[in-house]
Tab-separated table of C-alpha atoms in Angstrom:
chain	number	residue	atom	x	y	z
N	1	MET	CA	12.445	-266.344	-11.074
N	2	THR	CA	12.004	-266.356	-7.291
N	3	PRO	CA	12.890	-262.915	-5.860
N	4	GLU	CA	15.975	-262.793	-3.649
N	5	PRO	CA	15.076	-262.589	0.043
N	6	HIS	CA	15.782	-259.265	1.735
N	7	LEU	CA	16.108	-257.886	5.260
N	8	GLY	CA	15.182	-254.224	5.423
N	9	GLY	CA	15.560	-253.942	1.663
N	10	VAL	CA	19.059	-255.456	1.477
N	11	PRO	CA	19.608	-258.962	0.052
N	12	VAL	CA	20.119	-261.343	2.942
N	13	GLU	CA	22.982	-263.165	1.219
N	14	GLU	CA	24.772	-259.823	0.813
N	15	ILE	CA	24.425	-259.164	4.543
N	16	ALA	CA	25.754	-262.619	5.393
N	17	ARG	CA	28.633	-262.294	2.919
N	18	ARG	CA	29.713	-258.859	4.161
N	19	PHE	CA	29.289	-259.343	7.893
N	20	GLY	CA	29.284	-263.089	8.432
N	21	THR	CA	27.028	-265.126	10.685
N	22	PRO	CA	25.692	-265.361	13.306
N	23	THR	CA	24.568	-261.734	13.132
N	24	TYR	CA	21.734	-259.647	14.496
N	25	VAL	CA	20.112	-257.547	11.775
N	26	TYR	CA	17.891	-254.593	12.744
N	27	ASP	CA	15.503	-253.014	10.247
N	28	GLY	CA	15.564	-249.241	10.733
N	29	GLY	CA	12.273	-248.870	8.875
N	30	SER	CA	10.559	-251.150	11.373
N	31	LEU	CA	12.005	-249.155	14.289
N	32	ARG	CA	10.726	-245.915	12.803
N	33	GLU	CA	7.286	-247.356	12.126
N	34	ALA	CA	6.854	-248.722	15.655
N	35	TYR	CA	7.736	-245.372	17.205
N	36	THR	CA	5.917	-243.029	14.840
N	37	GLU	CA	2.683	-245.037	14.815
N	38	LEU	CA	2.458	-244.967	18.596
N	39	ARG	CA	3.621	-241.357	18.892
N	40	ALA	CA	1.097	-240.118	16.351
N	41	GLY	CA	-1.827	-241.659	18.219
N	42	LEU	CA	-0.935	-240.899	21.837
N	43	HIS	CA	-2.145	-237.965	23.914
N	44	PRO	CA	0.360	-235.086	23.528
N	45	ALA	CA	0.913	-235.011	27.303
N	46	VAL	CA	2.555	-238.458	27.089
N	47	ASP	CA	6.332	-238.519	26.601
N	48	LEU	CA	7.790	-241.730	25.140
N	49	PHE	CA	11.059	-242.932	26.676
N	50	TYR	CA	13.167	-245.720	25.200
N	51	SER	CA	14.337	-248.355	27.706
N	52	LEU	CA	17.899	-249.097	26.665
N	53	LYS	CA	17.895	-252.437	28.485
N	54	ALA	CA	15.886	-253.885	25.583
N	55	ASN	CA	18.633	-253.154	23.052
N	56	PRO	CA	21.484	-250.849	24.075
N	57	ASN	CA	23.188	-250.684	20.679
N	58	VAL	CA	24.151	-247.039	20.252
N	59	SER	CA	22.940	-246.829	16.636
N	60	VAL	CA	19.534	-248.297	17.509
N	61	THR	CA	19.390	-245.847	20.415
N	62	ALA	CA	20.409	-242.912	18.222
N	63	LEU	CA	17.731	-243.706	15.641
N	64	LEU	CA	15.009	-243.680	18.301
N	65	ARG	CA	16.509	-240.565	19.872
N	66	ALA	CA	16.435	-238.800	16.497
N	67	MET	CA	12.694	-239.482	16.266
N	68	GLY	CA	12.102	-237.829	19.638
N	69	ALA	CA	12.303	-240.603	22.229
N	70	GLY	CA	13.610	-239.826	25.686
N	71	MET	CA	16.060	-242.255	27.270
N	72	GLU	CA	15.516	-244.538	30.276
N	73	VAL	CA	18.812	-245.935	31.578
N	74	SER	CA	19.836	-248.263	34.406
N	75	SER	CA	23.651	-248.269	34.414
N	76	LEU	CA	26.675	-246.062	33.743
N	77	ALA	CA	27.199	-247.690	30.350
N	78	GLU	CA	23.561	-247.102	29.367
N	79	LEU	CA	23.860	-243.493	30.524
N	80	ALA	CA	26.998	-243.069	28.416
N	81	THR	CA	25.252	-244.740	25.459
N	82	ALA	CA	22.302	-242.363	25.709
N	83	ARG	CA	24.643	-239.368	25.753
N	84	TRP	CA	26.687	-240.801	22.835
N	85	ALA	CA	23.439	-241.240	20.913
N	86	GLY	CA	22.717	-237.524	21.301
N	87	ALA	CA	20.387	-237.362	24.298
N	88	ARG	CA	20.670	-234.255	26.433
N	89	PRO	CA	20.688	-234.747	30.228
N	90	GLU	CA	17.170	-233.357	30.533
N	91	GLU	CA	15.958	-236.133	28.218
N	92	ILE	CA	17.234	-238.965	30.451
N	93	ILE	CA	15.814	-240.712	33.493
N	94	MET	CA	17.680	-243.313	35.553
N	95	LEU	CA	16.158	-246.172	37.491
N	96	GLY	CA	17.125	-249.504	39.007
N	97	PRO	CA	16.782	-251.114	42.433
N	98	GLY	CA	20.470	-251.061	43.350
N	99	LYS	CA	22.166	-248.014	41.856
N	100	SER	CA	25.808	-247.526	42.784
N	101	ALA	CA	27.145	-244.375	44.408
N	102	GLU	CA	28.975	-243.617	41.157
N	103	GLU	CA	25.762	-243.927	39.116
N	104	LEU	CA	23.909	-241.589	41.445
N	105	ARG	CA	26.800	-239.126	41.537
N	106	LEU	CA	27.039	-238.878	37.760
N	107	ALA	CA	23.260	-238.579	37.352
N	108	VAL	CA	23.251	-235.710	39.859
N	109	GLU	CA	26.249	-233.976	38.273
N	110	LEU	CA	24.772	-234.211	34.776
N	111	GLY	CA	21.408	-232.880	35.937
N	112	ILE	CA	19.312	-235.540	34.232
N	113	ARG	CA	15.530	-235.138	33.999
N	114	ALA	CA	14.905	-237.343	37.019
N	115	VAL	CA	16.438	-240.015	39.218
N	116	VAL	CA	13.829	-242.661	39.956
N	117	CYS	CA	14.402	-243.476	43.624
N	118	GLU	CA	13.580	-247.009	44.697
N	119	SER	CA	13.658	-246.395	48.470
N	120	LEU	CA	13.541	-243.598	51.005
N	121	ASP	CA	17.221	-244.270	51.722
N	122	GLU	CA	18.016	-243.636	48.059
N	123	VAL	CA	16.137	-240.325	48.166
N	124	ALA	CA	18.292	-239.331	51.138
N	125	ALA	CA	21.444	-240.389	49.262
N	126	VAL	CA	20.487	-238.226	46.281
N	127	ASP	CA	19.776	-235.343	48.658
N	128	ALA	CA	23.259	-235.667	50.147
N	129	LEU	CA	24.944	-235.860	46.744
N	130	SER	CA	23.017	-232.851	45.446
N	131	ARG	CA	24.378	-230.306	47.900
N	132	PRO	CA	24.468	-227.416	47.160
N	133	GLY	CA	22.356	-228.082	44.067
N	134	ARG	CA	18.950	-229.586	43.526
N	135	THR	CA	17.975	-232.846	41.794
N	136	ARG	CA	14.570	-233.905	40.499
N	137	VAL	CA	13.435	-237.310	41.707
N	138	LEU	CA	10.504	-239.596	41.072
N	139	LEU	CA	9.440	-242.021	43.794
N	140	ARG	CA	9.087	-245.556	42.507
N	141	VAL	CA	5.986	-247.039	44.086
N	142	ASN	CA	5.140	-250.673	44.647
N	143	PRO	CA	1.380	-250.032	44.482
N	144	ASP	CA	-1.374	-251.720	46.405
N	145	PHE	CA	-3.334	-252.656	43.289
N	146	THR	CA	-2.634	-255.815	41.285
N	147	THR	CA	-1.292	-255.821	37.771
N	148	LYS	CA	-3.206	-257.436	34.936
N	149	GLY	CA	-1.890	-259.318	31.931
N	150	SER	CA	1.810	-259.210	32.734
N	151	ARG	CA	4.044	-262.166	31.831
N	152	LEU	CA	6.442	-260.846	34.493
N	153	ALA	CA	4.790	-258.897	37.325
N	154	MET	CA	6.971	-256.185	38.868
N	155	GLY	CA	4.544	-254.564	41.288
N	156	GLY	CA	1.462	-255.121	43.396
N	157	LYS	CA	3.118	-257.843	45.493
N	158	PRO	CA	6.343	-258.211	47.517
N	159	ARG	CA	9.093	-257.013	45.182
N	160	GLN	CA	12.592	-255.539	45.311
N	161	PHE	CA	11.369	-252.657	43.184
N	162	GLY	CA	10.222	-249.376	44.677
N	163	THR	CA	8.653	-248.568	48.037
N	164	ASP	CA	5.309	-249.965	49.142
N	165	GLN	CA	2.477	-247.500	48.666
N	166	GLU	CA	1.385	-247.836	52.295
N	167	THR	CA	4.907	-246.881	53.459
N	168	LEU	CA	4.993	-243.761	51.297
N	169	ARG	CA	1.642	-242.557	52.606
N	170	THR	CA	3.284	-241.781	55.950
N	171	ALA	CA	6.636	-240.514	54.614
N	172	GLY	CA	5.629	-236.905	54.022
N	173	THR	CA	7.500	-235.474	57.004
N	174	VAL	CA	10.731	-237.216	56.029
N	175	LEU	CA	10.485	-236.230	52.367
N	176	ARG	CA	9.596	-232.612	53.061
N	177	GLY	CA	12.638	-232.370	55.315
N	178	LEU	CA	15.024	-232.957	52.410
N	179	ARG	CA	16.365	-229.720	50.968
N	180	HIS	CA	18.297	-230.754	47.857
N	181	VAL	CA	15.807	-232.917	46.012
N	182	GLU	CA	12.778	-231.749	44.097
N	183	LEU	CA	10.066	-234.359	44.496
N	184	ALA	CA	8.586	-234.157	41.012
N	185	GLY	CA	6.357	-237.196	40.804
N	186	ILE	CA	5.719	-240.907	40.950
N	187	HIS	CA	6.913	-243.930	38.994
N	188	VAL	CA	4.859	-247.127	38.763
N	189	TYR	CA	5.944	-250.074	36.608
N	190	MET	CA	3.599	-253.025	36.915
N	191	GLY	CA	4.976	-255.624	34.517
N	192	THR	CA	6.121	-256.540	31.055
N	193	ARG	CA	5.017	-258.201	27.802
N	194	ILE	CA	1.342	-257.377	28.189
N	195	LEU	CA	-0.691	-258.255	25.093
N	196	ASP	CA	-4.183	-257.147	26.142
N	197	ALA	CA	-4.840	-253.432	25.629
N	198	ALA	CA	-7.478	-253.433	28.381
N	199	ASP	CA	-4.863	-254.623	30.879
N	200	ILE	CA	-2.499	-251.800	29.970
N	201	VAL	CA	-5.342	-249.293	30.369
N	202	HIS	CA	-6.163	-250.829	33.781
N	203	ASN	CA	-2.542	-250.521	34.886
N	204	THR	CA	-2.254	-246.960	33.566
N	205	ARG	CA	-5.367	-245.831	35.433
N	206	GLY	CA	-4.092	-247.546	38.570
N	207	ALA	CA	-0.705	-245.804	38.318
N	208	LEU	CA	-2.332	-242.402	37.833
N	209	ALA	CA	-4.690	-242.986	40.759
N	210	ALA	CA	-1.784	-244.050	42.988
N	211	ALA	CA	0.131	-240.911	42.010
N	212	THR	CA	-2.837	-238.693	42.857
N	213	GLU	CA	-3.381	-240.397	46.203
N	214	LEU	CA	0.278	-240.182	47.222
N	215	ALA	CA	0.738	-236.580	46.110
N	216	THR	CA	-2.165	-235.639	48.378
N	217	ALA	CA	-0.942	-237.781	51.282
N	218	ILE	CA	2.672	-236.597	51.100
N	219	GLY	CA	1.848	-233.051	50.087
N	220	PHE	CA	3.641	-232.168	46.859
N	221	PRO	CA	2.556	-230.984	43.388
N	222	LEU	CA	2.584	-233.640	40.688
N	223	ARG	CA	4.742	-232.620	37.743
N	224	GLU	CA	5.424	-236.063	36.267
N	225	VAL	CA	3.999	-239.557	36.506
N	226	ASP	CA	5.858	-242.466	34.921
N	227	VAL	CA	3.241	-245.152	34.244
N	228	GLY	CA	5.817	-247.687	33.055
N	229	GLY	CA	4.647	-249.441	29.943
N	230	GLY	CA	4.901	-253.158	29.524
N	231	LEU	CA	3.554	-253.108	25.968
N	232	GLY	CA	4.060	-256.608	24.644
N	233	VAL	CA	4.933	-258.229	21.341
N	234	ALA	CA	3.528	-261.591	20.231
N	235	TYR	CA	6.196	-264.255	19.794
N	236	PHE	CA	4.460	-267.605	20.000
N	237	ASP	CA	1.576	-269.544	18.486
N	238	GLN	CA	-1.818	-268.537	19.893
N	239	GLU	CA	-0.516	-265.030	20.725
N	240	THR	CA	-1.630	-261.881	18.930
N	241	ASP	CA	-0.120	-258.419	18.946
N	242	LEU	CA	-1.668	-255.586	20.895
N	243	ASP	CA	-4.732	-253.917	19.430
N	244	LEU	CA	-3.131	-250.489	19.009
N	245	ALA	CA	-6.390	-248.651	18.335
N	246	GLU	CA	-7.928	-250.034	21.543
N	247	LEU	CA	-4.748	-249.217	23.457
N	248	LEU	CA	-4.657	-245.621	22.255
N	249	THR	CA	-8.340	-245.026	22.939
N	250	GLY	CA	-8.107	-246.364	26.495
N	251	VAL	CA	-4.806	-244.772	27.494
N	252	ASN	CA	-5.756	-241.406	26.009
N	253	ALA	CA	-9.050	-241.439	27.912
N	254	ALA	CA	-7.199	-242.212	31.161
N	255	VAL	CA	-4.706	-239.407	30.552
N	256	THR	CA	-7.479	-236.936	29.649
N	257	ASP	CA	-9.319	-237.716	32.881
N	258	PHE	CA	-6.120	-237.354	34.914
N	259	ARG	CA	-5.069	-234.100	33.246
N	260	ALA	CA	-8.403	-232.505	34.097
N	261	ALA	CA	-7.182	-232.438	37.715
N	262	HIS	CA	-3.433	-232.077	36.927
N	263	PRO	CA	-3.227	-229.933	33.764
N	264	ASP	CA	0.516	-229.294	34.010
N	265	CYS	CA	1.596	-232.866	34.743
N	266	ARG	CA	3.532	-234.823	32.108
N	267	ILE	CA	3.085	-238.570	31.663
N	268	ILE	CA	6.062	-240.817	30.860
N	269	MET	CA	5.602	-244.159	29.123
N	270	GLU	CA	8.619	-246.477	28.953
N	271	LEU	CA	9.037	-248.647	25.863
N	272	GLY	CA	11.732	-251.156	25.038
N	273	ARG	CA	10.571	-254.441	23.575
N	274	TYR	CA	7.597	-252.831	21.818
N	275	LEU	CA	9.871	-250.534	19.797
N	276	THR	CA	12.697	-252.914	18.937
N	277	ALA	CA	11.561	-256.561	19.002
N	278	ARG	CA	9.895	-256.682	15.597
N	279	SER	CA	12.830	-254.959	13.903
N	280	GLY	CA	15.359	-257.687	14.646
N	281	THR	CA	16.333	-260.936	12.918
N	282	TYR	CA	18.931	-263.280	14.345
N	283	LEU	CA	20.661	-264.534	11.199
N	284	VAL	CA	22.367	-267.927	11.420
N	285	ARG	CA	23.799	-270.345	8.880
N	286	ALA	CA	23.260	-274.103	8.864
N	287	ARG	CA	26.497	-275.991	9.426
N	288	SER	CA	25.164	-279.527	9.243
N	289	VAL	CA	21.910	-281.452	8.888
N	290	LYS	CA	21.545	-284.881	10.436
N	291	GLN	CA	19.103	-287.428	11.810
N	292	SER	CA	19.036	-288.968	15.260
N	293	ARG	CA	16.582	-291.805	15.851
N	294	GLY	CA	14.050	-290.492	13.421
N	295	GLN	CA	14.365	-286.788	14.302
N	296	GLN	CA	15.954	-284.248	11.956
N	297	PHE	CA	18.444	-281.734	13.365
N	298	VAL	CA	19.899	-278.574	11.863
N	299	ILE	CA	23.115	-277.492	13.614
N	300	THR	CA	23.680	-273.759	13.103
N	301	ASP	CA	26.526	-271.405	13.964
N	302	GLY	CA	24.598	-269.531	16.660
N	303	GLY	CA	22.311	-270.373	19.523
N	304	MET	CA	21.794	-270.003	23.246
N	305	ASN	CA	24.957	-267.943	23.681
N	306	HIS	CA	23.397	-265.124	21.635
N	307	HIS	CA	19.658	-265.609	22.005
N	308	MET	CA	18.649	-266.850	25.433
N	309	ALA	CA	15.091	-265.584	24.914
N	310	ALA	CA	14.541	-267.899	21.946
N	311	ILE	CA	15.940	-270.850	23.874
N	312	GLY	CA	13.288	-270.378	26.547
N	313	VAL	CA	15.473	-271.502	29.477
N	314	GLY	CA	13.346	-271.334	32.617
N	315	SER	CA	10.071	-271.623	30.712
N	316	PHE	CA	7.762	-274.463	31.679
N	317	VAL	CA	7.083	-275.299	28.024
N	318	LYS	CA	9.527	-274.607	25.182
N	319	ARG	CA	7.820	-272.438	22.561
N	320	ASN	CA	9.386	-271.282	19.318
N	321	PHE	CA	10.034	-267.750	18.155
N	322	PRO	CA	9.017	-267.206	14.504
N	323	ILE	CA	11.695	-268.975	12.436
N	324	ARG	CA	11.945	-269.085	8.645
N	325	SER	CA	14.292	-270.095	5.885
N	326	LEU	CA	15.965	-267.064	4.348
N	327	SER	CA	17.626	-269.066	1.595
N	328	HIS	CA	14.327	-270.568	0.393
N	329	PRO	CA	11.615	-268.230	1.752
N	330	ASP	CA	8.976	-269.198	-0.806
N	331	ALA	CA	9.535	-272.948	-0.831
N	332	PRO	CA	6.904	-275.113	0.896
N	333	ALA	CA	7.716	-276.050	4.507
N	334	THR	CA	7.585	-279.805	4.030
N	335	GLU	CA	10.052	-280.845	6.739
N	336	ARG	CA	10.235	-280.655	10.536
N	337	TYR	CA	13.539	-279.873	12.236
N	338	THR	CA	15.006	-279.287	15.657
N	339	LEU	CA	17.165	-276.214	15.202
N	340	THR	CA	20.205	-276.033	17.482
N	341	GLY	CA	23.320	-273.984	18.007
N	342	PRO	CA	26.983	-275.073	18.296
N	343	LEU	CA	27.179	-275.333	22.095
N	344	CYS	CA	27.955	-278.381	24.229
N	345	THR	CA	24.653	-278.458	26.078
N	346	PRO	CA	21.282	-280.030	25.236
N	347	GLU	CA	19.630	-276.727	26.220
N	348	ASP	CA	21.017	-275.072	23.089
N	349	VAL	CA	17.831	-275.449	21.034
N	350	LEU	CA	16.578	-272.470	19.020
N	351	GLY	CA	13.421	-274.253	17.910
N	352	ARG	CA	11.745	-277.647	18.153
N	353	ASN	CA	9.645	-279.241	15.439
N	354	VAL	CA	10.099	-276.188	13.212
N	355	ALA	CA	8.377	-276.395	9.818
N	356	LEU	CA	10.889	-275.432	7.119
N	357	PRO	CA	11.669	-276.237	3.498
N	358	PRO	CA	14.375	-278.888	3.138
N	359	VAL	CA	17.543	-277.446	4.737
N	360	ALA	CA	21.061	-278.005	3.427
N	361	PRO	CA	24.398	-276.988	4.973
N	362	GLY	CA	25.079	-273.351	4.124
N	363	ASP	CA	21.420	-272.275	4.158
N	364	LEU	CA	20.539	-269.076	6.001
N	365	ILE	CA	17.837	-269.170	8.668
N	366	GLY	CA	16.287	-266.231	10.482
N	367	VAL	CA	14.880	-266.107	14.014
N	368	GLU	CA	12.452	-263.226	13.761
N	369	ARG	CA	11.175	-260.672	16.290
N	370	SER	CA	14.621	-260.758	17.861
N	371	GLY	CA	15.371	-257.060	18.265
N	372	ALA	CA	14.891	-256.998	22.056
N	373	TYR	CA	16.715	-258.826	24.834
N	374	GLY	CA	19.059	-260.562	22.431
N	375	PRO	CA	22.821	-260.777	23.004
N	376	THR	CA	22.910	-258.475	26.038
N	377	ALA	CA	20.474	-260.798	27.835
N	378	SER	CA	22.388	-263.942	26.813
N	379	PRO	CA	25.519	-265.807	28.009
N	380	VAL	CA	27.701	-264.517	25.163
N	381	LEU	CA	30.895	-265.791	26.816
N	382	PHE	CA	29.700	-269.400	27.068
N	383	LEU	CA	32.283	-271.619	25.322
N	384	SER	CA	34.108	-268.361	24.570
N	385	HIS	CA	32.303	-267.749	21.286
N	386	GLY	CA	31.832	-264.089	22.126
N	387	TYR	CA	29.468	-261.375	20.961
N	388	PRO	CA	27.913	-261.596	17.479
N	389	ALA	CA	28.076	-258.861	14.894
N	390	GLU	CA	25.163	-256.403	14.745
N	391	VAL	CA	23.924	-254.687	11.595
N	392	LEU	CA	21.438	-251.848	11.170
N	393	VAL	CA	19.739	-251.550	7.789
N	394	LEU	CA	18.811	-247.922	7.251
N	395	ASP	CA	17.255	-246.519	4.091
N	396	GLY	CA	18.311	-249.542	2.045
N	397	GLU	CA	21.919	-249.618	3.251
N	398	ALA	CA	23.401	-252.102	5.725
N	399	HIS	CA	25.700	-250.661	8.384
N	400	LEU	CA	27.904	-252.611	10.774
N	401	VAL	CA	26.963	-251.282	14.221
N	402	ARG	CA	28.907	-253.716	16.388
N	403	HIS	CA	32.002	-255.745	15.590
N	404	ARG	CA	31.964	-259.469	16.197
N	405	ASP	CA	34.200	-260.432	19.119
N	406	THR	CA	37.585	-261.808	18.130
N	407	VAL	CA	39.730	-264.205	20.152
N	408	ALA	CA	41.904	-261.223	21.043
N	409	ASP	CA	38.836	-259.411	22.391
N	410	LEU	CA	37.902	-262.395	24.532
N	411	LEU	CA	41.378	-263.115	25.943
N	412	GLY	CA	42.940	-259.672	25.902
N	413	ARG	CA	41.675	-258.668	29.353
N	414	GLN	CA	42.946	-261.806	31.052
N	415	LEU	CA	46.318	-262.024	32.779
N	416	LEU	CA	48.539	-265.087	32.939
N	417	VAL	CA	50.593	-265.324	36.139
N	418	PRO	CA	54.293	-265.307	35.057
N	419	PRO	CA	55.288	-268.490	36.942
N	420	LEU	CA	52.653	-270.363	34.924
N	421	ASP	CA	54.116	-269.159	31.615
N	422	PRO	CA	57.527	-270.865	31.493
N	423	ASP	CA	57.953	-270.499	27.740
N	424	ARG	CA	56.979	-266.807	27.741
N	425	LEU	CA	54.608	-267.352	24.866
N	426	ASP	CA	53.578	-264.357	22.785
N	427	PRO	CA	49.783	-264.074	23.165
N	428	ASP	CA	49.498	-261.973	20.019
N	429	GLN	CA	50.715	-264.986	18.052
N	430	LEU	CA	48.501	-267.431	19.945
N	431	TRP	CA	45.280	-265.637	19.116
N	432	ALA	CA	46.205	-264.115	15.772
N	433	THR	CA	42.972	-263.829	13.790
N	434	PRO	CA	41.882	-262.020	10.641
N	435	GLU	CA	40.958	-258.381	10.978
N	436	ARG	CA	37.374	-257.597	11.937
N	437	THR	CA	34.911	-257.475	9.103
N	438	ALA	CA	34.532	-253.897	7.923
N	439	PRO	CA	31.487	-252.466	6.163
């Protein structure tokens, strides 16, 4: 008998029956493995911080927090999520190129580990908010060296992020004149989704060298350097995952060399996609199978509205995430399908020319490596389908960690102008839906 397919040790049909589809399923064992393997091999002076932007679900965040990860946040909601997940203020850093006054105020009042300031004006704003206290800041630098290997470069060229290295070299007088900030170090983030370990080592050495040069030029002791991260995950054909052994050897050597001159300085590495991507499966169910002029289509119940990354909008060439049948995982992939969602746009294509076993309506299909930049980076309100359910499988048990949006959720914050409601309809009756699925 063919064994029943599982996600994280739980039968996939059980997950679909209990929580419905489309649903994001996160494997807690995979999350733990990604973190512990990296943590065990890294230099002890390196602190790992989880970037909530990759997946801000509070249960995912809490699991990584429980293993020792610090928290990197970029909004009030992410800051609240980090605190809800158990992070103490001193375990949180905040960054982002356009922080609001409210975000800065709360970060200062909480006394988080550091505010990453993206401009000299922002440093001055933090100084003003910190009176009569004192707030630790890191200066985000747009360095004068070029990144290597990044699919999305964020430094080394004109960017909205940080302050150009050449500008900071001459800012010592201004920075030393501020009395309510503690200039603790430098932040350099060069890019994302880097798959070559040598490129990450190059960027790390460049960030550490920039920090050393600026600390000398400005005149302050280095206590922390955030070297960013950018550790990538392979999604597409012809891509391979990072060589972790090569990465650890190179980064540890760079940190050892740096610490010889700065023995008390801590190094921060930010990780989002690397920790969460491989843990996630976007679980959808086939609604119909049809042919159009010789091409086979599978129409599923989820698509671009939940998984913009898999759609590849904006990419020059559409490439498929790993996709497999979860109803027939061991059957030979004898057919080719275009896999789409339920939306009224031709862009709603999860995969083209996907090799799968014969698909029938009702079959479950999984888009793998989907634990990062899923629903929160997607147009979840398109066609008013709303947010999908999210499930975390932990130690063999599936837990609902986000309710699926109901019609009431989607319409409940809207207001109908009274003159346009002549019949005084009762909205609770209009959008009456079954109760949310409970675990």
